[in-house]
Coordinates of C-alpha atoms and ligand atoms in Angstrom, one line a residue:
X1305 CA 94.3 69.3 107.7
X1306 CA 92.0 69.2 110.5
X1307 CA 88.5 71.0 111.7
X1308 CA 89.5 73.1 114.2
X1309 CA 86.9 74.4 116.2
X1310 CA 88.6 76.5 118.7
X1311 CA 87.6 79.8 118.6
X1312 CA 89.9 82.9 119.0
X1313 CA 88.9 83.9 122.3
X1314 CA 90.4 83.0 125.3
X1315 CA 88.4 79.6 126.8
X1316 CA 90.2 78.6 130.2
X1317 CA 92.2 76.0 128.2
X1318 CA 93.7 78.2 126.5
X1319 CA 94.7 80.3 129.2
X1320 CA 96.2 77.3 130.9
X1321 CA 98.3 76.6 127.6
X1322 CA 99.6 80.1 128.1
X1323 CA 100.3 79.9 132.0
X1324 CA 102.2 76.9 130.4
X1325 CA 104.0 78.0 127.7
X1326 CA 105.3 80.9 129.6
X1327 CA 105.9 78.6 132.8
X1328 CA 108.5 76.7 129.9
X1329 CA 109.9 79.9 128.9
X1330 CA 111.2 80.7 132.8
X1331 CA 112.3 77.0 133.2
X1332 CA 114.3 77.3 130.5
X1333 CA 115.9 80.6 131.2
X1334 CA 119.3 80.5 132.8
X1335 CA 120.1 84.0 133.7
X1336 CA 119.5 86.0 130.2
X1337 CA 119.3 83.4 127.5
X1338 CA 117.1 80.5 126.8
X1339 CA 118.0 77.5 126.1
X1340 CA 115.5 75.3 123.3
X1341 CA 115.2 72.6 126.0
X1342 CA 117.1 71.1 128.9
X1343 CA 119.2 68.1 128.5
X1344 CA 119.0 68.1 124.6
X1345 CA 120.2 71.6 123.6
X1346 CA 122.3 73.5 126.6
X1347 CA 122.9 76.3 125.2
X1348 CA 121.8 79.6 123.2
X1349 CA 121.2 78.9 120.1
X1350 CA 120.5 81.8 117.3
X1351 CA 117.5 81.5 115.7
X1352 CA 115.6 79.9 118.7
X1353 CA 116.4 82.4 120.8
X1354 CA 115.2 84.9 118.7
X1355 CA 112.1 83.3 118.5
X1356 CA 112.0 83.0 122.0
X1357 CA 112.2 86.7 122.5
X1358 CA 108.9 86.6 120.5
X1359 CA 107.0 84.9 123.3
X1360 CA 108.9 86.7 126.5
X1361 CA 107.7 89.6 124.6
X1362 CA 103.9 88.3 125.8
X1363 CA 104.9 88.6 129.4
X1364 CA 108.3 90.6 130.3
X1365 CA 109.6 93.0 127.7
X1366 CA 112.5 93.9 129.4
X1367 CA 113.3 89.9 129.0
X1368 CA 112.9 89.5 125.9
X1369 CA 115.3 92.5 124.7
X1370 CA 117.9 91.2 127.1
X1371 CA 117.5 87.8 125.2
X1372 CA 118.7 89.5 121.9
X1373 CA 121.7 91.7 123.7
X1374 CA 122.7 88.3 125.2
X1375 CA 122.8 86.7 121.5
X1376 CA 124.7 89.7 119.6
X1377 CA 127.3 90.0 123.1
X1378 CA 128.8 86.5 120.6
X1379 CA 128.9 88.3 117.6
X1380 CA 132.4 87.4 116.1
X1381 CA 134.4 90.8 114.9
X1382 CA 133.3 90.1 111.5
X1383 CA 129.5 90.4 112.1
X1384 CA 129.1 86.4 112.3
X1385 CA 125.9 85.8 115.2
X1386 CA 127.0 82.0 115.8
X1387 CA 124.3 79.3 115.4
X1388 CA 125.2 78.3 118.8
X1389 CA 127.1 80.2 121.9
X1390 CA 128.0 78.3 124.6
X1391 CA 127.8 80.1 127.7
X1392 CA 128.2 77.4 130.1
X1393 CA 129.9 74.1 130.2
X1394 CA 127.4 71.0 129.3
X1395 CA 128.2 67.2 128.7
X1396 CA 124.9 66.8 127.6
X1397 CA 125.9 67.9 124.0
X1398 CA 127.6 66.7 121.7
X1399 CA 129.6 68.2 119.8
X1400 CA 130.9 71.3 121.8
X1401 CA 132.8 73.6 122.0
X1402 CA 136.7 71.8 122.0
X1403 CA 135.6 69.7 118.3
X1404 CA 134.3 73.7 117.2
X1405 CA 137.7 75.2 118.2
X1406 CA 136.9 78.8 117.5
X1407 CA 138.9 80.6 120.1
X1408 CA 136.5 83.2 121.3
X1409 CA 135.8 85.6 124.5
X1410 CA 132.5 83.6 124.4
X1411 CA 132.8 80.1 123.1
X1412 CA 130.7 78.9 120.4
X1413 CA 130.7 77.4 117.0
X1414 CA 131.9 78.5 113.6
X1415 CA 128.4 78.8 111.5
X1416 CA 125.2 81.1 111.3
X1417 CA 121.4 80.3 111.2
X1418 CA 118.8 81.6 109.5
X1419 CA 119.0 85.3 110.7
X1420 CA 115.6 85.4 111.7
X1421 CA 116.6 88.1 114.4
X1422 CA 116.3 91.2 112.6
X1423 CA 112.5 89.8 111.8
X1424 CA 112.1 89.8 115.4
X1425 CA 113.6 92.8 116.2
X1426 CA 110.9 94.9 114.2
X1427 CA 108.1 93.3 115.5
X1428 CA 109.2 94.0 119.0
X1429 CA 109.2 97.2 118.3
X1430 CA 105.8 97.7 116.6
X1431 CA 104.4 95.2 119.1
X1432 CA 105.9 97.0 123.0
X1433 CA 104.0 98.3 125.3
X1434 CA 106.9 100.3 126.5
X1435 CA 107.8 102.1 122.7
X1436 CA 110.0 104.3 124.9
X1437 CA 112.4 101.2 126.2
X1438 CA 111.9 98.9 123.0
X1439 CA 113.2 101.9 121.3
X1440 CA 116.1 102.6 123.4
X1441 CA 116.8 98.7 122.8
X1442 CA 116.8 98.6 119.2
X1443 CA 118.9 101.3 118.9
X1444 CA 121.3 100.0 120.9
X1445 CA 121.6 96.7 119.1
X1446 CA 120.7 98.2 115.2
X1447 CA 124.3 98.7 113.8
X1448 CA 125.2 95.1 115.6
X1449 CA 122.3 94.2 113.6
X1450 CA 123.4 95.9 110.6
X1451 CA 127.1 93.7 110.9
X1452 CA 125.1 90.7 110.9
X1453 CA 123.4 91.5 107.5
X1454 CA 126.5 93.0 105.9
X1455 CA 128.3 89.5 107.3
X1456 CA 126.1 87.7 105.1
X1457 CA 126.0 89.2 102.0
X1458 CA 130.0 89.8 101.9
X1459 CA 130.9 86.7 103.4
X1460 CA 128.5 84.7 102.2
X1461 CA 128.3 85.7 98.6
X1462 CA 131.4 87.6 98.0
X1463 CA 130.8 87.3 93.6
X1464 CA 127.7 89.4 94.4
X1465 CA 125.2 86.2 92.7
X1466 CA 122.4 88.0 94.9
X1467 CA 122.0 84.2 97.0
X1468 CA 124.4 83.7 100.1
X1469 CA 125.9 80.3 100.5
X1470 CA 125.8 77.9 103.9
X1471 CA 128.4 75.5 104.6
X1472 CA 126.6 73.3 106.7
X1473 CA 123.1 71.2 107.2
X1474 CA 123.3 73.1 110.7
X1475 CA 123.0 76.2 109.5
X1476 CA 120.3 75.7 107.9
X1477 CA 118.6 74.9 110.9
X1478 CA 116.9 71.9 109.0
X1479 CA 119.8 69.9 109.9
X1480 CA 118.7 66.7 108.3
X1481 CA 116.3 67.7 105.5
X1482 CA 116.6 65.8 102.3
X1483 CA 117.5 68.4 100.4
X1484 CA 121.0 68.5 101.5
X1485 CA 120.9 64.5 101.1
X1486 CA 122.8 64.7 97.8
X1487 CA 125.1 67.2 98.3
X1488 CA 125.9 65.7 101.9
X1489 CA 127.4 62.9 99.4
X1490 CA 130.1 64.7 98.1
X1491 CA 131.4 65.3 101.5
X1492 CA 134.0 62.6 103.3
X1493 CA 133.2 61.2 106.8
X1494 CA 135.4 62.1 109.9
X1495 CA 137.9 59.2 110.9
X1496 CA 137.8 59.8 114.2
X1497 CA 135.0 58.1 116.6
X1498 CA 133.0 59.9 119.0
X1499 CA 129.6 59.3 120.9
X1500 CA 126.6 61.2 120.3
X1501 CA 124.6 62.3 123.4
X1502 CA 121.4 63.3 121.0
X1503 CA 120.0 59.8 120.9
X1504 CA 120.8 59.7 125.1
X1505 CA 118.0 62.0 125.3
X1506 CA 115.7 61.6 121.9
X1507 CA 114.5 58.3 120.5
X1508 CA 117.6 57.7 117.6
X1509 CA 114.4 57.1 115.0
X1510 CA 113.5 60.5 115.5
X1511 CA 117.1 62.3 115.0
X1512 CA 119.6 62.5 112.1
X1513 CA 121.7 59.1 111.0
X1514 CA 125.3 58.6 111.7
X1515 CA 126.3 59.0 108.1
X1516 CA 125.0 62.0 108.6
X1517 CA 126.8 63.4 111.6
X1518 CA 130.1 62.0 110.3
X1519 CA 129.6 64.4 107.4
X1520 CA 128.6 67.0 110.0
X1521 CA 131.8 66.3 111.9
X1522 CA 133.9 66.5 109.1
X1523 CA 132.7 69.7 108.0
X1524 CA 133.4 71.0 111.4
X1525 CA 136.8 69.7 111.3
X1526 CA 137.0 71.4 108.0
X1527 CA 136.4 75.2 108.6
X1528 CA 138.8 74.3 112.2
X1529 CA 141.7 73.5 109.6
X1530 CA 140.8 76.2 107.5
X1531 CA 141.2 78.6 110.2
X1532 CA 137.8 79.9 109.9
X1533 CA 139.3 82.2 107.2
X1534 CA 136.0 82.8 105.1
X1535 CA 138.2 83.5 101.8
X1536 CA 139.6 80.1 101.9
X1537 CA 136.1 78.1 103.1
X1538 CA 134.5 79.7 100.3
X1539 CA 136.6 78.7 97.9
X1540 CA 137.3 75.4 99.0
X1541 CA 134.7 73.9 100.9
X1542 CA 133.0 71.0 99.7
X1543 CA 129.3 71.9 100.4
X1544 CA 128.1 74.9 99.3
X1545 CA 124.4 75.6 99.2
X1546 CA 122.0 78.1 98.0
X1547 CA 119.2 77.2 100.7
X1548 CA 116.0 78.7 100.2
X1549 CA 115.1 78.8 103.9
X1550 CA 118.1 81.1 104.7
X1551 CA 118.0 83.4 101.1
X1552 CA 114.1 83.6 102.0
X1553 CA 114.8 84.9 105.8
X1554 CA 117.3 87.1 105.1
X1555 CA 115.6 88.9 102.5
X1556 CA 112.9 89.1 105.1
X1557 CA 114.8 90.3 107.5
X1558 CA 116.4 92.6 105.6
X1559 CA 113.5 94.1 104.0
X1560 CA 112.2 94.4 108.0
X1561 CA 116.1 96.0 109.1
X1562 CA 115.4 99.0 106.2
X1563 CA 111.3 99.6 107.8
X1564 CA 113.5 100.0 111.4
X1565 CA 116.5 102.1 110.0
X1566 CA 113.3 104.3 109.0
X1567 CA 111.6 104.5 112.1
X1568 CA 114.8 104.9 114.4
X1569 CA 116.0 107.1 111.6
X1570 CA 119.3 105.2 111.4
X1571 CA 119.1 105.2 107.6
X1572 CA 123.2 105.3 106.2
X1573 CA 124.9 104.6 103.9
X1574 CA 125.2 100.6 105.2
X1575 CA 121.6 100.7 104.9
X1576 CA 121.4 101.6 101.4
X1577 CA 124.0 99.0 100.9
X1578 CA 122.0 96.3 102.3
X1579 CA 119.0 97.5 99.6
X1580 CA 120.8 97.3 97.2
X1581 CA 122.2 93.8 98.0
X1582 CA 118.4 93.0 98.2
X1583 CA 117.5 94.1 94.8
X1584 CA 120.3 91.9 93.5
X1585 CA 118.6 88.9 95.2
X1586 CA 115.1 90.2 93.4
X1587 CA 116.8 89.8 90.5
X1588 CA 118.5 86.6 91.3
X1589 CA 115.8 84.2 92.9
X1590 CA 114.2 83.0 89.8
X1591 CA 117.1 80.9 89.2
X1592 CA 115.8 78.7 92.3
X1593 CA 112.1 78.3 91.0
X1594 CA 111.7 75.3 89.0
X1595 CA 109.2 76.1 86.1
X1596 CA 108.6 72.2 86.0
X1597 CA 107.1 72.0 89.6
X1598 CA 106.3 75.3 90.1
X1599 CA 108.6 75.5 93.1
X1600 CA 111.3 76.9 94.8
X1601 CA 114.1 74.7 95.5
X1602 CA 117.4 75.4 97.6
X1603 CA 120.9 75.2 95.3
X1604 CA 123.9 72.6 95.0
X1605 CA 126.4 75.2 94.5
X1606 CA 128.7 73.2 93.8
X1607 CA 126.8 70.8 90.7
X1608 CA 124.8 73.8 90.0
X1609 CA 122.0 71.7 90.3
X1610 CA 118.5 72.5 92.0
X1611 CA 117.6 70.3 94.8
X1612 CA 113.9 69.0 93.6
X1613 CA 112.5 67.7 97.0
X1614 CA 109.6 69.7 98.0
X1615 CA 110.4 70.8 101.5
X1616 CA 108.4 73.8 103.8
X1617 CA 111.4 76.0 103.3
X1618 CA 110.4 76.4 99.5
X1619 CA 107.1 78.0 101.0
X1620 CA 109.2 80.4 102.8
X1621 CA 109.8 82.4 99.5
X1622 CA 106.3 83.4 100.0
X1623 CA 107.5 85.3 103.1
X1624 CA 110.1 86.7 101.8
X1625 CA 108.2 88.4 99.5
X1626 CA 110.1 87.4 96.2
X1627 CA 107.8 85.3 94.3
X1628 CA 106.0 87.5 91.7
X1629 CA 101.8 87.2 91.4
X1630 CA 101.9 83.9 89.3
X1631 CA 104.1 82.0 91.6
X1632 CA 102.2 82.7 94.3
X1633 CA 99.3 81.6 92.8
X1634 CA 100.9 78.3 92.3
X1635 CA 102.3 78.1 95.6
X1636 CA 98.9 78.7 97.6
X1637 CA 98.0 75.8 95.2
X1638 CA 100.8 73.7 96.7
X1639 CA 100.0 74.4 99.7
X1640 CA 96.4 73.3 99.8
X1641 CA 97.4 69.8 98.5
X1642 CA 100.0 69.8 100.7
X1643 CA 97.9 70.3 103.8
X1644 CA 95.4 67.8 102.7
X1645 CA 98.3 65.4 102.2
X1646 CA 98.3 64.5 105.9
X1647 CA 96.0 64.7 109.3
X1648 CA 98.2 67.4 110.5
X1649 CA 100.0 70.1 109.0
X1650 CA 102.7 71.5 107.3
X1651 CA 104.7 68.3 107.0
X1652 CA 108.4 69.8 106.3
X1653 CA 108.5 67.6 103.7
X1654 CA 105.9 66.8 101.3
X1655 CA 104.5 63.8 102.3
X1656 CA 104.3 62.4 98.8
X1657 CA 107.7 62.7 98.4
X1658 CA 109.7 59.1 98.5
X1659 CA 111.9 60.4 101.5
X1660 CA 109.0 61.6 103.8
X1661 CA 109.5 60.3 107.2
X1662 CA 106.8 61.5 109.3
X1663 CA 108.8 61.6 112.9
X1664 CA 112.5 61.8 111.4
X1665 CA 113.2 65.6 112.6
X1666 CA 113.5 67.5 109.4
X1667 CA 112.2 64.8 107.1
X1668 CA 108.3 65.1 107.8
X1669 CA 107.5 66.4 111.2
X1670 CA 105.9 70.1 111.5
X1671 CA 108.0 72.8 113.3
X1672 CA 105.6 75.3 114.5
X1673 CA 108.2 78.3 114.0
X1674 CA 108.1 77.3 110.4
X1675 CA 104.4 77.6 110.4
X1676 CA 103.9 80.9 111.5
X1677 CA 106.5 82.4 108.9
X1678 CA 104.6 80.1 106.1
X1679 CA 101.5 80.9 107.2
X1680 CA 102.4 85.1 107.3
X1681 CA 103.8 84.7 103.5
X1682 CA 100.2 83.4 102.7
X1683 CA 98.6 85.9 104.5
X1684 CA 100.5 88.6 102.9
X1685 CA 100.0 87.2 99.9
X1686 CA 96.4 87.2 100.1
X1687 CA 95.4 83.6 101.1
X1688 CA 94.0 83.8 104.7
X1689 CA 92.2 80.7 104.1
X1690 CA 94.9 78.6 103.5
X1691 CA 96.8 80.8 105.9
X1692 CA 94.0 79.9 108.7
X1693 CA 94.2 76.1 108.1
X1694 CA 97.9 75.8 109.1
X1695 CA 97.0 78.0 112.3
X1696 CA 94.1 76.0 113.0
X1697 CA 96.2 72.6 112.8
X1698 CA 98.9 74.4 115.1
X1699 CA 97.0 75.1 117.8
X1700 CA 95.9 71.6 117.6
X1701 CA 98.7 70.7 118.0
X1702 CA 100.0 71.9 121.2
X1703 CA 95.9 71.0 122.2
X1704 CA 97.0 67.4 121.6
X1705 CA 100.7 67.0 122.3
X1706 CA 101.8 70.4 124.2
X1707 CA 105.0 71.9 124.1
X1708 CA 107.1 69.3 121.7
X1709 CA 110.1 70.4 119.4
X1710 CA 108.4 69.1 116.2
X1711 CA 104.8 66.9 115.5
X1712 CA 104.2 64.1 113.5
X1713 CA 102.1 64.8 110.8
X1714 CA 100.4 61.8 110.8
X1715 CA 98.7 61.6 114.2
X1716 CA 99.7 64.6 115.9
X1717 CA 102.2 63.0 118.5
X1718 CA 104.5 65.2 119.5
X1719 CA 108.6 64.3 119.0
X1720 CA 112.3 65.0 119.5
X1721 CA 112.5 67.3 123.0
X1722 CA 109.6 68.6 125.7
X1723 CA 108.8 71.5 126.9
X1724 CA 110.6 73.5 124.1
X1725 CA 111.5 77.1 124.0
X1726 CA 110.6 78.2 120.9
X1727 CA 107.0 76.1 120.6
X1728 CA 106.2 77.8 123.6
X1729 CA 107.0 81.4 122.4
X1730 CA 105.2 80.8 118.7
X1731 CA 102.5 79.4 120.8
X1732 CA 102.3 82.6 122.9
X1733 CA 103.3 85.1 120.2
X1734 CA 100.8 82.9 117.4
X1735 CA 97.9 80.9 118.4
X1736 CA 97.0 81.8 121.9
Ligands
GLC1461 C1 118.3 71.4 116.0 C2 117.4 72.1 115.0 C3 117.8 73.6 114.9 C4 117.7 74.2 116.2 C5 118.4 73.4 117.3 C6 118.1 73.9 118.7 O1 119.6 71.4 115.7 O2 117.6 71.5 113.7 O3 117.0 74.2 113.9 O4 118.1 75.5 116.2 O5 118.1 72.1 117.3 O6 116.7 73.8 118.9

């Protein structure tokens, strides 16, 4: 935790953070879509480039609308918004889209991401200047919205349990967290060899292991040979996860998709669907809090067990708005010790925790998307202090390091890719 003592308003430095931030934003644009960085990540990926819309917002509306048709023109017929659509041909990534295989009008990859999107959405509506446009735009995408939802909770937990399943550390979006270290186990490496072209343009002690990416790969290979048929991947693939992070943002987002069906009066009976799917998860998420710890913890579907490493998505039940008055008592209290755990903050993992490595991607360095929606959840919840102190440290951190992917908790050093979309927009949308 640090003493911040920037104020709010707006001192020349931080106006030249946010000629900056929105300087990355148009570098990184390539005609409609943003990629997260150049080099690195190519392409559009889902919940980044919703994020992004949050900071084009701060600058050119009609942008940051045209970011989200650009992301639901790859929605697959089922509803699925791929984690990653790739517009354009890249070598710089790897894998693309010939290992995928899905056989699309616009190539991408088989898997979701947290469906931040529909979070988005509503606060570009309450937030335009233009209500007119923004509203013309929401309706347009709404029931393409509304796909996406239904996608998850049909696909995704077809028994009705009231917590979707993901099939992959990707889509997640906290590719190499430790909570998916265990259950990452039960899954066999692919055979075949290939190069990686992450560690070409990132440090390798910042990224992912190879054990890690062969179990990647293989999963990849997996839902190929299963034909993508969502029937037989759910019954036979072997990792299955209740992830906190993704239960906690849709429920989120859903709760946000029902406040838009009102104010675009769009309210059917898919709607009411989707609230009732949400009460189910009401009822359901105690099954991921840990009475012990006093946590929330993703799920090994498959062991049934809960995963007890404390990671930030755990404090993402807070935004949600699932944790009754009790357990957000305890988690403001978690969070306190957490911040004070480190110089920086909010390390993704806790930094007590044995596998806490403070520059390893998802293993200890701070995403500043993941403040912001940590730091809402508290302020919602009625803890602005705490709330306050992970802004504070944010802001910091661009101060220090500028536009970086992720921080090191440690000393502030920024990691993994420059000049990164979605830093920028959270920076925009968030601190400045
Ligand atoms: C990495 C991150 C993921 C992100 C992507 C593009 O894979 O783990 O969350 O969406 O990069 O930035």
């Amino acid at each position: 935790m640090t003493n911040s003592n920037w104020t709010a308003s707006t001192s020349p430095q931080q106006q030249n953070l946010r000629a900056l931030a929105e300087k990355t934003l148009i570098n990184n644009d390539l005609g409609g879509y943003t990629v997260p960085t150049h080099g690195l990540y190519p392409f559009q990926w889902n919940w980044d480039s919703a994020i992004t819309a949050l900071g084009w917002m701060q600058f050119d509306e009609q942008r940051a609308w045209q970011e989200l048709e650009i992301l639901f023109s790859g929605q697959w017929p089922d509803g699925m918004v791929p984690h990653i659509l790739f517009h354009k041909d890249s070598d710089s990534y790897f894998p693309g889209p010939v290992v995928w295989g899905a056989d699309k009008p616009i190539k991408s990859t088989s898997i979701s991401q947290p469906p931040v999107v529909g979070s988005v959405m509503k606060i570009m509506l309450e937030q335009a200047k233009d209500p007119h446009f923004a509203r013309e735009k929401a309706t347009t995408l709404f029931n393409k919205l509304v796909d996406y939802h239904l996608w998850w909770y049909q696909q995704r937990d077809p028994e009705e349990t009231g917590l979707v399943v993901t099939y992959h550390p990707w889509e997640s979006g906290m590719d190499n967290s430790p909570a998916w270290d265990d259950a990452l186990q039960a899954v066999p490496c692919v055979t075949w060899s290939y190069e990686r072209r992450d560690t070409k343009h990132v440090d390798s002690a910042q990224r992912p292991h190879k054990s890690e990416y062969d179990r990647f790969l293989y999963l990849v290979d997996f839902f190929k040979q299963h034909q993508f048929d969502s029937k037989r991947i759910f019954a036979q693939c072997p990792y299955k996860m209740n992830d906190i992070g993704i239960i906690a943002i849709l429920h989120r987002a859903s709760k946000d998709l029902l406040i838009m069906s009102e104010m675009l009066q769009m309210q059917d009976e898919r709607t009411e669907y989707i609230a009732k799917r949400m009460e189910v998860t009401q009822q359901a998420i105690s099954a991921l809090w840990c009475e012990k710890d006093h946590y929330f913890y993703s799920r090994n579907v498959l062991t049934n067990q809960l995963v007890a490493v404390k990671t930030s998505a755990g404090l993402l039940s807070l935004y949600a708005g699932f944790a009754s008055a009790t357990q957000k008592t305890s988690l403001n209290k978690t969070s306190i010790e957490w911040l004070q755990a480190s110089q920086f903050s909010l390390a993704s993992t806790h930094p007590s925790a044995s596998c806490y490595e403070p520059q390893r991607y998802w293993r200890g360095p701070i995403w500043l998307h993941i403040n912001w929606m940590i730091a809402l959840g508290l302020e919602e919840s009625g803890y602005q202090d705490t709330a306050k102190s992970i802004q504070n440290d944010s802001r910091e951190l661009i101060k220090l390091a500028g536009f970086y992917e992720y921080f090191n908790p440690e000393t502030g050093a920024g990691c993994g890719g420059k000049d990164f979309s979605w830093t920028a927009a959270i920076a925009m949308h968030w601190l400045l």
